[in-house]
Amino acid sequence: MSERLFVLLQHVLPKLALTQLAGAFANRPQSPLVLSIIRSFIRRYNVNMAEAANPDPASYQSFNDFFTRALKPGARPLASADLVCPVDGAISQFGPIARDQIFQAKGHQYSTLALVGGDAALASQFEDGHFATIYLSPRDYHRIHMPCEGRLTQMIYVPGELFSVNPATARGVPGLFARNERVVCVFETARGPFVLALVGATIVGSMATVWHGVVNPPRRKTVEVWDYRDQNIVLKQGEEMGRFLLGSTVVMLFPKSQLGFNPGWVPAGAVQLGERMADWPAAQ
């Protein structure tokens, strides 16, 4: 596609088509066409480049480089809380896990066992625990950070579909977050284990973690597990742990406790990295 043709098309392309086009050019090196796609994406999705560490669209080496852009130091201060929000996005759902069932949307639930790829011992640790699901739209900052300090014990790649994960799809596709391709990261903390699952979506061709690098591609046909219990990989609260491309979702699982979520949180509400997510009760 020529730059001239793209300039003509960008005024009539719907957002989905623009996102698909961006996905197709994600790894192409910087060029006048790639720069046009980046600038059009910024305009269509109202991306706030003022908070980017590098606000100049022409300085990025590829669309992926732009999409996973860093923020300016201090752009997301950490709240004084046991658990801070790990991403920018919108709340899908959050609350208690009903035995092993996670609420997705009215009429739809899925199991902790399905989410973690069939590991019954791991899933059982979150029975009657708590969960939080946050959707990242294409305009959002797409690096994922730690809600609390944790030592990495395991990473599980679970193959699956690449359905869209936007709110409308979440309301219509049963078990969506346990059906899409995902990378399940397991950490140990002073309060027990927690799971941070990166769920892929339409056009999301890559998920990466800071300790492994790119996990996919390649897309695998079977579950793959990495065991880190013999290593001392510790990430502090607010530290980057991974990233993914073009809009996706994170799902967090916490064990049974009297966890208290931020009273200002509501489904569909906008959230930012570093704001208070939840606190555990004070130790007796």
PDB file of C-alpha atoms in Angstrom:
ATOM      1  CA  MET A   1       0.000   0.000   0.000  1.00  0.00           C
ATOM      2  CA  SER A   2       1.344   3.431  -0.883  1.00  0.00           C
ATOM      3  CA  GLU A   3       1.471   6.278   1.595  1.00  0.00           C
ATOM      4  CA  ARG A   4      -0.801   8.350  -0.672  1.00  0.00           C
ATOM      5  CA  LEU A   5      -3.447   5.602  -0.717  1.00  0.00           C
ATOM      6  CA  PHE A   6      -3.301   5.229   3.050  1.00  0.00           C
ATOM      7  CA  VAL A   7      -3.722   8.958   3.568  1.00  0.00           C
ATOM      8  CA  LEU A   8      -6.897   8.773   1.462  1.00  0.00           C
ATOM      9  CA  LEU A   9      -8.192   5.676   3.266  1.00  0.00           C
ATOM     10  CA  GLN A  10      -7.541   6.792   6.835  1.00  0.00           C
ATOM     11  CA  HIS A  11     -10.431   9.262   6.699  1.00  0.00           C
ATOM     12  CA  VAL A  12     -12.946   6.499   5.965  1.00  0.00           C
ATOM     13  CA  LEU A  13     -11.450   3.512   7.806  1.00  0.00           C
ATOM     14  CA  PRO A  14     -13.431   2.484  10.894  1.00  0.00           C
ATOM     15  CA  LYS A  15     -11.429   1.993  14.068  1.00  0.00           C
ATOM     16  CA  LEU A  16     -11.410  -1.815  13.748  1.00  0.00           C
ATOM     17  CA  ALA A  17     -10.050  -1.659  10.212  1.00  0.00           C
ATOM     18  CA  LEU A  18      -7.385   0.815  11.305  1.00  0.00           C
ATOM     19  CA  THR A  19      -6.385  -1.506  14.151  1.00  0.00           C
ATOM     20  CA  GLN A  20      -6.177  -4.453  11.762  1.00  0.00           C
ATOM     21  CA  LEU A  21      -4.036  -2.408   9.404  1.00  0.00           C
ATOM     22  CA  ALA A  22      -1.763  -1.425  12.277  1.00  0.00           C
ATOM     23  CA  GLY A  23      -1.456  -5.105  13.215  1.00  0.00           C
ATOM     24  CA  ALA A  24      -0.456  -6.022   9.684  1.00  0.00           C
ATOM     25  CA  PHE A  25       2.308  -3.404   9.741  1.00  0.00           C
ATOM     26  CA  ALA A  26       3.288  -3.942  13.381  1.00  0.00           C
ATOM     27  CA  ASN A  27       6.860  -5.051  12.801  1.00  0.00           C
ATOM     28  CA  ARG A  28       7.614  -3.118   9.633  1.00  0.00           C
ATOM     29  CA  PRO A  29      10.563  -0.749  10.111  1.00  0.00           C
ATOM     30  CA  GLN A  30       9.826   2.967  10.277  1.00  0.00           C
ATOM     31  CA  SER A  31       8.894   4.498   6.923  1.00  0.00           C
ATOM     32  CA  PRO A  32       6.591   7.284   5.689  1.00  0.00           C
ATOM     33  CA  LEU A  33       3.730   4.744   5.530  1.00  0.00           C
ATOM     34  CA  VAL A  34       4.360   3.380   9.027  1.00  0.00           C
ATOM     35  CA  LEU A  35       4.574   6.928  10.370  1.00  0.00           C
ATOM     36  CA  SER A  36       1.222   7.734   8.711  1.00  0.00           C
ATOM     37  CA  ILE A  37      -0.335   4.705  10.410  1.00  0.00           C
ATOM     38  CA  ILE A  38       1.070   5.751  13.795  1.00  0.00           C
ATOM     39  CA  ARG A  39      -0.176   9.322  13.450  1.00  0.00           C
ATOM     40  CA  SER A  40      -3.605   8.187  12.259  1.00  0.00           C
ATOM     41  CA  PHE A  41      -3.817   5.754  15.191  1.00  0.00           C
ATOM     42  CA  ILE A  42      -2.960   8.555  17.631  1.00  0.00           C
ATOM     43  CA  ARG A  43      -5.731  10.746  16.191  1.00  0.00           C
ATOM     44  CA  ARG A  44      -8.400   8.036  15.968  1.00  0.00           C
ATOM     45  CA  TYR A  45      -7.865   6.712  19.485  1.00  0.00           C
ATOM     46  CA  ASN A  46      -6.941  10.054  21.075  1.00  0.00           C
ATOM     47  CA  VAL A  47      -3.651   8.680  22.410  1.00  0.00           C
ATOM     48  CA  ASN A  48      -2.084  11.023  24.952  1.00  0.00           C
ATOM     49  CA  MET A  49       1.478  11.356  23.687  1.00  0.00           C
ATOM     50  CA  ALA A  50       2.240  14.130  26.192  1.00  0.00           C
ATOM     51  CA  GLU A  51       2.717  11.496  28.896  1.00  0.00           C
ATOM     52  CA  ALA A  52       4.969   9.297  26.742  1.00  0.00           C
ATOM     53  CA  ALA A  53       8.679   9.236  27.545  1.00  0.00           C
ATOM     54  CA  ASN A  54       9.195   9.980  23.861  1.00  0.00           C
ATOM     55  CA  PRO A  55       6.290  12.056  22.465  1.00  0.00           C
ATOM     56  CA  ASP A  56       7.614  12.226  18.874  1.00  0.00           C
ATOM     57  CA  PRO A  57       5.805   9.680  16.635  1.00  0.00           C
ATOM     58  CA  ALA A  58       8.614   9.832  14.074  1.00  0.00           C
ATOM     59  CA  SER A  59      11.174   8.606  16.584  1.00  0.00           C
ATOM     60  CA  TYR A  60       9.711   5.091  16.953  1.00  0.00           C
ATOM     61  CA  GLN A  61      11.391   2.288  15.024  1.00  0.00           C
ATOM     62  CA  SER A  62       8.118   0.468  14.221  1.00  0.00           C
ATOM     63  CA  PHE A  63       4.422   0.485  15.096  1.00  0.00           C
ATOM     64  CA  ASN A  64       5.150  -2.084  17.846  1.00  0.00           C
ATOM     65  CA  ASP A  65       7.821   0.210  19.251  1.00  0.00           C
ATOM     66  CA  PHE A  66       5.255   3.017  19.408  1.00  0.00           C
ATOM     67  CA  PHE A  67       2.519   0.796  20.809  1.00  0.00           C
ATOM     68  CA  THR A  68       4.647  -0.458  23.714  1.00  0.00           C
ATOM     69  CA  ARG A  69       5.988   3.041  24.420  1.00  0.00           C
ATOM     70  CA  ALA A  70       7.252   3.898  27.876  1.00  0.00           C
ATOM     71  CA  LEU A  71       5.740   6.613  30.050  1.00  0.00           C
ATOM     72  CA  LYS A  72       7.557   9.621  31.444  1.00  0.00           C
ATOM     73  CA  PRO A  73       9.079   9.045  34.886  1.00  0.00           C
ATOM     74  CA  GLY A  74       6.494   9.914  37.515  1.00  0.00           C
ATOM     75  CA  ALA A  75       3.535   9.710  35.111  1.00  0.00           C
ATOM     76  CA  ARG A  76       1.959   6.946  37.216  1.00  0.00           C
ATOM     77  CA  PRO A  77       2.817   7.395  40.915  1.00  0.00           C
ATOM     78  CA  LEU A  78       2.091   4.395  43.113  1.00  0.00           C
ATOM     79  CA  ALA A  79      -0.648   4.690  45.708  1.00  0.00           C
ATOM     80  CA  SER A  80       0.011   3.599  49.262  1.00  0.00           C
ATOM     81  CA  ALA A  81      -1.860   0.295  49.016  1.00  0.00           C
ATOM     82  CA  ASP A  82      -1.212  -3.429  49.352  1.00  0.00           C
ATOM     83  CA  LEU A  83      -2.283  -3.925  45.735  1.00  0.00           C
ATOM     84  CA  VAL A  84      -2.072  -1.269  43.029  1.00  0.00           C
ATOM     85  CA  CYS A  85      -3.677  -1.416  39.614  1.00  0.00           C
ATOM     86  CA  PRO A  86      -1.157  -3.048  37.220  1.00  0.00           C
ATOM     87  CA  VAL A  87      -2.338  -1.375  33.993  1.00  0.00           C
ATOM     88  CA  ASP A  88      -4.211   1.491  32.396  1.00  0.00           C
ATOM     89  CA  GLY A  89      -7.622   0.338  31.194  1.00  0.00           C
ATOM     90  CA  ALA A  90     -11.239  -0.206  32.134  1.00  0.00           C
ATOM     91  CA  ILE A  91     -12.585  -2.520  34.813  1.00  0.00           C
ATOM     92  CA  SER A  92     -14.344  -5.508  33.301  1.00  0.00           C
ATOM     93  CA  GLN A  93     -15.334  -7.194  36.569  1.00  0.00           C
ATOM     94  CA  PHE A  94     -13.899  -7.790  40.043  1.00  0.00           C
ATOM     95  CA  GLY A  95     -14.939  -9.347  43.331  1.00  0.00           C
ATOM     96  CA  PRO A  96     -15.166 -12.714  45.054  1.00  0.00           C
ATOM     97  CA  ILE A  97     -14.612 -16.046  43.351  1.00  0.00           C
ATOM     98  CA  ALA A  98     -17.669 -18.258  44.015  1.00  0.00           C
ATOM     99  CA  ARG A  99     -15.883 -21.494  44.977  1.00  0.00           C
ATOM    100  CA  ASP A 100     -14.053 -21.862  41.642  1.00  0.00           C
ATOM    101  CA  GLN A 101     -16.239 -19.667  39.410  1.00  0.00           C
ATOM    102  CA  ILE A 102     -15.129 -16.268  38.093  1.00  0.00           C
ATOM    103  CA  PHE A 103     -17.826 -13.827  37.020  1.00  0.00           C
ATOM    104  CA  GLN A 104     -17.350 -12.648  33.420  1.00  0.00           C
ATOM    105  CA  ALA A 105     -20.639 -10.918  32.590  1.00  0.00           C
ATOM    106  CA  LYS A 106     -24.337 -11.448  33.236  1.00  0.00           C
ATOM    107  CA  GLY A 107     -25.041 -15.112  32.494  1.00  0.00           C
ATOM    108  CA  HIS A 108     -21.382 -16.015  31.959  1.00  0.00           C
ATOM    109  CA  GLN A 109     -18.832 -17.497  34.339  1.00  0.00           C
ATOM    110  CA  TYR A 110     -15.693 -19.578  33.920  1.00  0.00           C
ATOM    111  CA  SER A 111     -13.542 -21.640  36.258  1.00  0.00           C
ATOM    112  CA  THR A 112     -10.168 -20.913  37.789  1.00  0.00           C
ATOM    113  CA  LEU A 113      -9.135 -24.383  36.562  1.00  0.00           C
ATOM    114  CA  ALA A 114      -9.859 -23.450  32.955  1.00  0.00           C
ATOM    115  CA  LEU A 115      -8.108 -20.077  33.250  1.00  0.00           C
ATOM    116  CA  VAL A 116      -4.820 -21.558  34.499  1.00  0.00           C
ATOM    117  CA  GLY A 117      -4.744 -24.286  31.855  1.00  0.00           C
ATOM    118  CA  GLY A 118      -5.957 -27.295  33.840  1.00  0.00           C
ATOM    119  CA  ASP A 119      -3.568 -27.226  36.823  1.00  0.00           C
ATOM    120  CA  ALA A 120      -5.898 -28.383  39.606  1.00  0.00           C
ATOM    121  CA  ALA A 121      -3.376 -27.853  42.416  1.00  0.00           C
ATOM    122  CA  LEU A 122      -2.794 -24.263  41.330  1.00  0.00           C
ATOM    123  CA  ALA A 123      -6.491 -23.512  40.812  1.00  0.00           C
ATOM    124  CA  SER A 124      -7.418 -24.868  44.241  1.00  0.00           C
ATOM    125  CA  GLN A 125      -5.323 -22.183  45.937  1.00  0.00           C
ATOM    126  CA  PHE A 126      -7.836 -19.564  44.767  1.00  0.00           C
ATOM    127  CA  GLU A 127     -11.035 -21.293  45.859  1.00  0.00           C
ATOM    128  CA  ASP A 128     -13.359 -18.664  47.338  1.00  0.00           C
ATOM    129  CA  GLY A 129     -10.677 -16.060  46.722  1.00  0.00           C
ATOM    130  CA  HIS A 130     -10.889 -12.826  44.735  1.00  0.00           C
ATOM    131  CA  PHE A 131     -10.356 -11.770  41.138  1.00  0.00           C
ATOM    132  CA  ALA A 132     -10.030  -8.629  39.059  1.00  0.00           C
ATOM    133  CA  THR A 133     -10.310  -8.361  35.274  1.00  0.00           C
ATOM    134  CA  ILE A 134      -9.143  -5.223  33.442  1.00  0.00           C
ATOM    135  CA  TYR A 135      -9.524  -4.532  29.724  1.00  0.00           C
ATOM    136  CA  LEU A 136      -6.891  -2.556  27.815  1.00  0.00           C
ATOM    137  CA  SER A 137      -8.212  -0.713  24.775  1.00  0.00           C
ATOM    138  CA  PRO A 138      -5.962   0.145  21.818  1.00  0.00           C
ATOM    139  CA  ARG A 139      -5.444   3.701  23.129  1.00  0.00           C
ATOM    140  CA  ASP A 140      -4.102   2.565  26.505  1.00  0.00           C
ATOM    141  CA  TYR A 141      -0.545   2.203  27.762  1.00  0.00           C
ATOM    142  CA  HIS A 142       0.294  -1.443  27.094  1.00  0.00           C
ATOM    143  CA  ARG A 143       2.945  -2.410  29.588  1.00  0.00           C
ATOM    144  CA  ILE A 144       1.869  -4.504  32.579  1.00  0.00           C
ATOM    145  CA  HIS A 145       3.289  -3.864  36.040  1.00  0.00           C
ATOM    146  CA  MET A 146       3.270  -5.662  39.371  1.00  0.00           C
ATOM    147  CA  PRO A 147       0.344  -5.012  41.740  1.00  0.00           C
ATOM    148  CA  CYS A 148       2.601  -5.973  44.663  1.00  0.00           C
ATOM    149  CA  GLU A 149       6.052  -7.404  45.213  1.00  0.00           C
ATOM    150  CA  GLY A 150       6.246 -11.065  44.247  1.00  0.00           C
ATOM    151  CA  ARG A 151       8.665 -13.899  43.536  1.00  0.00           C
ATOM    152  CA  LEU A 152       8.014 -15.642  40.225  1.00  0.00           C
ATOM    153  CA  THR A 153       7.385 -19.385  40.608  1.00  0.00           C
ATOM    154  CA  GLN A 154       5.792 -20.468  37.335  1.00  0.00           C
ATOM    155  CA  MET A 155       4.692 -19.362  33.872  1.00  0.00           C
ATOM    156  CA  ILE A 156       2.113 -21.283  31.844  1.00  0.00           C
ATOM    157  CA  TYR A 157       1.367 -20.782  28.160  1.00  0.00           C
ATOM    158  CA  VAL A 158      -2.205 -21.868  27.368  1.00  0.00           C
ATOM    159  CA  PRO A 159      -3.174 -22.114  23.674  1.00  0.00           C
ATOM    160  CA  GLY A 160      -6.548 -20.825  22.588  1.00  0.00           C
ATOM    161  CA  GLU A 161      -8.601 -18.595  20.358  1.00  0.00           C
ATOM    162  CA  LEU A 162      -8.095 -14.904  19.639  1.00  0.00           C
ATOM    163  CA  PHE A 163     -11.581 -13.528  20.142  1.00  0.00           C
ATOM    164  CA  SER A 164     -11.929  -9.826  20.721  1.00  0.00           C
ATOM    165  CA  VAL A 165     -11.964  -9.081  24.462  1.00  0.00           C
ATOM    166  CA  ASN A 166     -13.901  -5.808  24.334  1.00  0.00           C
ATOM    167  CA  PRO A 167     -16.891  -5.401  26.686  1.00  0.00           C
ATOM    168  CA  ALA A 168     -19.456  -6.385  24.047  1.00  0.00           C
ATOM    169  CA  THR A 169     -17.651  -9.666  23.335  1.00  0.00           C
ATOM    170  CA  ALA A 170     -17.264 -10.364  27.055  1.00  0.00           C
ATOM    171  CA  ARG A 171     -21.056 -10.141  27.353  1.00  0.00           C
ATOM    172  CA  GLY A 172     -21.629 -12.488  24.422  1.00  0.00           C
ATOM    173  CA  VAL A 173     -18.922 -15.182  24.365  1.00  0.00           C
ATOM    174  CA  PRO A 174     -19.172 -17.779  27.181  1.00  0.00           C
ATOM    175  CA  GLY A 175     -15.910 -18.417  29.034  1.00  0.00           C
ATOM    176  CA  LEU A 176     -14.103 -15.856  26.890  1.00  0.00           C
ATOM    177  CA  PHE A 177     -11.031 -15.341  29.076  1.00  0.00           C
ATOM    178  CA  ALA A 178     -10.557 -19.083  29.550  1.00  0.00           C
ATOM    179  CA  ARG A 179     -10.862 -19.727  25.802  1.00  0.00           C
ATOM    180  CA  ASN A 180      -8.428 -17.148  24.418  1.00  0.00           C
ATOM    181  CA  GLU A 181      -4.683 -17.724  24.177  1.00  0.00           C
ATOM    182  CA  ARG A 182      -3.023 -16.600  27.400  1.00  0.00           C
ATOM    183  CA  VAL A 183       0.142 -16.485  29.473  1.00  0.00           C
ATOM    184  CA  VAL A 184      -0.465 -17.272  33.153  1.00  0.00           C
ATOM    185  CA  CYS A 185       2.188 -15.928  35.541  1.00  0.00           C
ATOM    186  CA  VAL A 186       2.272 -17.228  39.119  1.00  0.00           C
ATOM    187  CA  PHE A 187       3.936 -15.321  41.956  1.00  0.00           C
ATOM    188  CA  GLU A 188       4.470 -15.948  45.661  1.00  0.00           C
ATOM    189  CA  THR A 189       4.028 -13.071  48.108  1.00  0.00           C
ATOM    190  CA  ALA A 190       4.004 -12.543  51.870  1.00  0.00           C
ATOM    191  CA  ARG A 191       0.211 -13.045  51.643  1.00  0.00           C
ATOM    192  CA  GLY A 192       0.346 -16.209  49.550  1.00  0.00           C
ATOM    193  CA  PRO A 193       0.229 -16.838  45.802  1.00  0.00           C
ATOM    194  CA  PHE A 194      -1.349 -14.704  43.144  1.00  0.00           C
ATOM    195  CA  VAL A 195      -1.900 -15.134  39.409  1.00  0.00           C
ATOM    196  CA  LEU A 196      -1.501 -12.467  36.764  1.00  0.00           C
ATOM    197  CA  ALA A 197      -2.809 -13.786  33.442  1.00  0.00           C
ATOM    198  CA  LEU A 198      -2.184 -11.967  30.159  1.00  0.00           C
ATOM    199  CA  VAL A 199      -5.078 -12.796  27.838  1.00  0.00           C
ATOM    200  CA  GLY A 200      -4.582 -12.382  24.090  1.00  0.00           C
ATOM    201  CA  ALA A 201      -7.158 -10.959  21.706  1.00  0.00           C
ATOM    202  CA  THR A 202      -7.919 -10.254  18.071  1.00  0.00           C
ATOM    203  CA  ILE A 203      -4.738  -9.229  16.235  1.00  0.00           C
ATOM    204  CA  VAL A 204      -2.622  -9.591  19.413  1.00  0.00           C
ATOM    205  CA  GLY A 205       0.284 -11.513  17.894  1.00  0.00           C
ATOM    206  CA  SER A 206       2.732 -11.288  20.752  1.00  0.00           C
ATOM    207  CA  MET A 207       2.957 -11.359  24.530  1.00  0.00           C
ATOM    208  CA  ALA A 208       6.236 -10.942  26.370  1.00  0.00           C
ATOM    209  CA  THR A 209       7.546 -10.958  29.930  1.00  0.00           C
ATOM    210  CA  VAL A 210      10.644  -9.231  31.279  1.00  0.00           C
ATOM    211  CA  TRP A 211      12.229 -12.510  32.422  1.00  0.00           C
ATOM    212  CA  HIS A 212      11.523 -14.566  29.283  1.00  0.00           C
ATOM    213  CA  GLY A 213      11.169 -12.144  26.404  1.00  0.00           C
ATOM    214  CA  VAL A 214       8.629 -12.991  23.702  1.00  0.00           C
ATOM    215  CA  VAL A 215       6.488 -15.968  24.763  1.00  0.00           C
ATOM    216  CA  ASN A 216       4.433 -16.095  21.587  1.00  0.00           C
ATOM    217  CA  PRO A 217       4.859 -16.395  18.693  1.00  0.00           C
ATOM    218  CA  PRO A 218       5.262 -19.197  18.075  1.00  0.00           C
ATOM    219  CA  ARG A 219       1.671 -20.151  18.856  1.00  0.00           C
ATOM    220  CA  ARG A 220       1.709 -23.632  20.320  1.00  0.00           C
ATOM    221  CA  LYS A 221      -0.937 -26.359  20.230  1.00  0.00           C
ATOM    222  CA  THR A 222      -0.413 -27.594  23.791  1.00  0.00           C
ATOM    223  CA  VAL A 223       0.077 -26.129  27.255  1.00  0.00           C
ATOM    224  CA  GLU A 224       3.714 -25.325  28.075  1.00  0.00           C
ATOM    225  CA  VAL A 225       5.020 -24.725  31.600  1.00  0.00           C
ATOM    226  CA  TRP A 226       8.174 -22.982  32.836  1.00  0.00           C
ATOM    227  CA  ASP A 227       9.184 -23.621  36.473  1.00  0.00           C
ATOM    228  CA  TYR A 228      11.126 -20.821  38.189  1.00  0.00           C
ATOM    229  CA  ARG A 229      11.003 -22.073  41.776  1.00  0.00           C
ATOM    230  CA  ASP A 230      14.743 -22.769  41.762  1.00  0.00           C
ATOM    231  CA  GLN A 231      15.445 -19.168  40.740  1.00  0.00           C
ATOM    232  CA  ASN A 232      15.101 -15.973  42.723  1.00  0.00           C
ATOM    233  CA  ILE A 233      13.221 -13.747  40.278  1.00  0.00           C
ATOM    234  CA  VAL A 234      11.668 -11.040  42.444  1.00  0.00           C
ATOM    235  CA  LEU A 235       9.762  -8.083  41.013  1.00  0.00           C
ATOM    236  CA  LYS A 236       8.866  -5.104  43.174  1.00  0.00           C
ATOM    237  CA  GLN A 237       5.478  -3.412  43.334  1.00  0.00           C
ATOM    238  CA  GLY A 238       5.024  -1.223  40.256  1.00  0.00           C
ATOM    239  CA  GLU A 239       7.881  -2.836  38.344  1.00  0.00           C
ATOM    240  CA  GLU A 240       7.194  -3.803  34.726  1.00  0.00           C
ATOM    241  CA  MET A 241       6.528  -7.521  34.257  1.00  0.00           C
ATOM    242  CA  GLY A 242       5.360  -7.768  30.647  1.00  0.00           C
ATOM    243  CA  ARG A 243       3.576  -6.274  27.668  1.00  0.00           C
ATOM    244  CA  PHE A 244       1.266  -7.127  24.803  1.00  0.00           C
ATOM    245  CA  LEU A 245      -0.059  -5.533  21.646  1.00  0.00           C
ATOM    246  CA  LEU A 246      -3.250  -3.907  20.361  1.00  0.00           C
ATOM    247  CA  GLY A 247      -5.676  -4.267  23.221  1.00  0.00           C
ATOM    248  CA  SER A 248      -6.110  -7.179  25.555  1.00  0.00           C
ATOM    249  CA  THR A 249      -7.015  -8.100  29.136  1.00  0.00           C
ATOM    250  CA  VAL A 250      -5.350  -9.015  32.409  1.00  0.00           C
ATOM    251  CA  VAL A 251      -7.017 -11.325  34.927  1.00  0.00           C
ATOM    252  CA  MET A 252      -5.712 -11.497  38.494  1.00  0.00           C
ATOM    253  CA  LEU A 253      -6.473 -14.176  41.099  1.00  0.00           C
ATOM    254  CA  PHE A 254      -5.879 -13.827  44.835  1.00  0.00           C
ATOM    255  CA  PRO A 255      -6.390 -16.424  47.592  1.00  0.00           C
ATOM    256  CA  LYS A 256      -9.221 -16.450  50.103  1.00  0.00           C
ATOM    257  CA  SER A 257      -9.007 -13.496  52.507  1.00  0.00           C
ATOM    258  CA  GLN A 258     -10.880 -10.392  53.591  1.00  0.00           C
ATOM    259  CA  LEU A 259      -9.447  -8.444  50.644  1.00  0.00           C
ATOM    260  CA  GLY A 260     -11.043  -5.022  50.338  1.00  0.00           C
ATOM    261  CA  PHE A 261     -11.243  -3.485  46.875  1.00  0.00           C
ATOM    262  CA  ASN A 262     -11.094   0.231  46.228  1.00  0.00           C
ATOM    263  CA  PRO A 263     -14.636   1.510  47.012  1.00  0.00           C
ATOM    264  CA  GLY A 264     -14.422   3.773  43.959  1.00  0.00           C
ATOM    265  CA  TRP A 265     -14.064   0.837  41.585  1.00  0.00           C
ATOM    266  CA  VAL A 266     -17.089  -0.040  39.429  1.00  0.00           C
ATOM    267  CA  PRO A 267     -17.438  -2.237  36.318  1.00  0.00           C
ATOM    268  CA  ALA A 268     -16.623  -0.247  33.157  1.00  0.00           C
ATOM    269  CA  GLY A 269     -14.853   2.403  35.214  1.00  0.00           C
ATOM    270  CA  ALA A 270     -11.551   3.759  33.924  1.00  0.00           C
ATOM    271  CA  VAL A 271      -8.449   2.918  35.952  1.00  0.00           C
ATOM    272  CA  GLN A 272      -4.771   3.808  35.783  1.00  0.00           C
ATOM    273  CA  LEU A 273      -1.582   2.029  36.626  1.00  0.00           C
ATOM    274  CA  GLY A 274      -0.542   2.696  40.214  1.00  0.00           C
ATOM    275  CA  GLU A 275      -3.908   3.669  41.691  1.00  0.00           C
ATOM    276  CA  ARG A 276      -5.189   1.812  44.728  1.00  0.00           C
ATOM    277  CA  MET A 277      -6.749  -1.524  43.758  1.00  0.00           C
ATOM    278  CA  ALA A 278      -7.170  -3.307  47.085  1.00  0.00           C
ATOM    279  CA  ASP A 279      -5.869  -3.798  50.616  1.00  0.00           C
ATOM    280  CA  TRP A 280      -5.618  -6.842  52.811  1.00  0.00           C
ATOM    281  CA  PRO A 281      -6.871  -6.558  56.384  1.00  0.00           C
ATOM    282  CA  ALA A 282      -4.294  -5.429  58.899  1.00  0.00           C
ATOM    283  CA  ALA A 283      -2.420  -8.286  60.533  1.00  0.00           C
ATOM    284  CA  GLN A 284      -3.796  -9.135  63.953  1.00  0.00           C
TER     285      GLN A 284
END
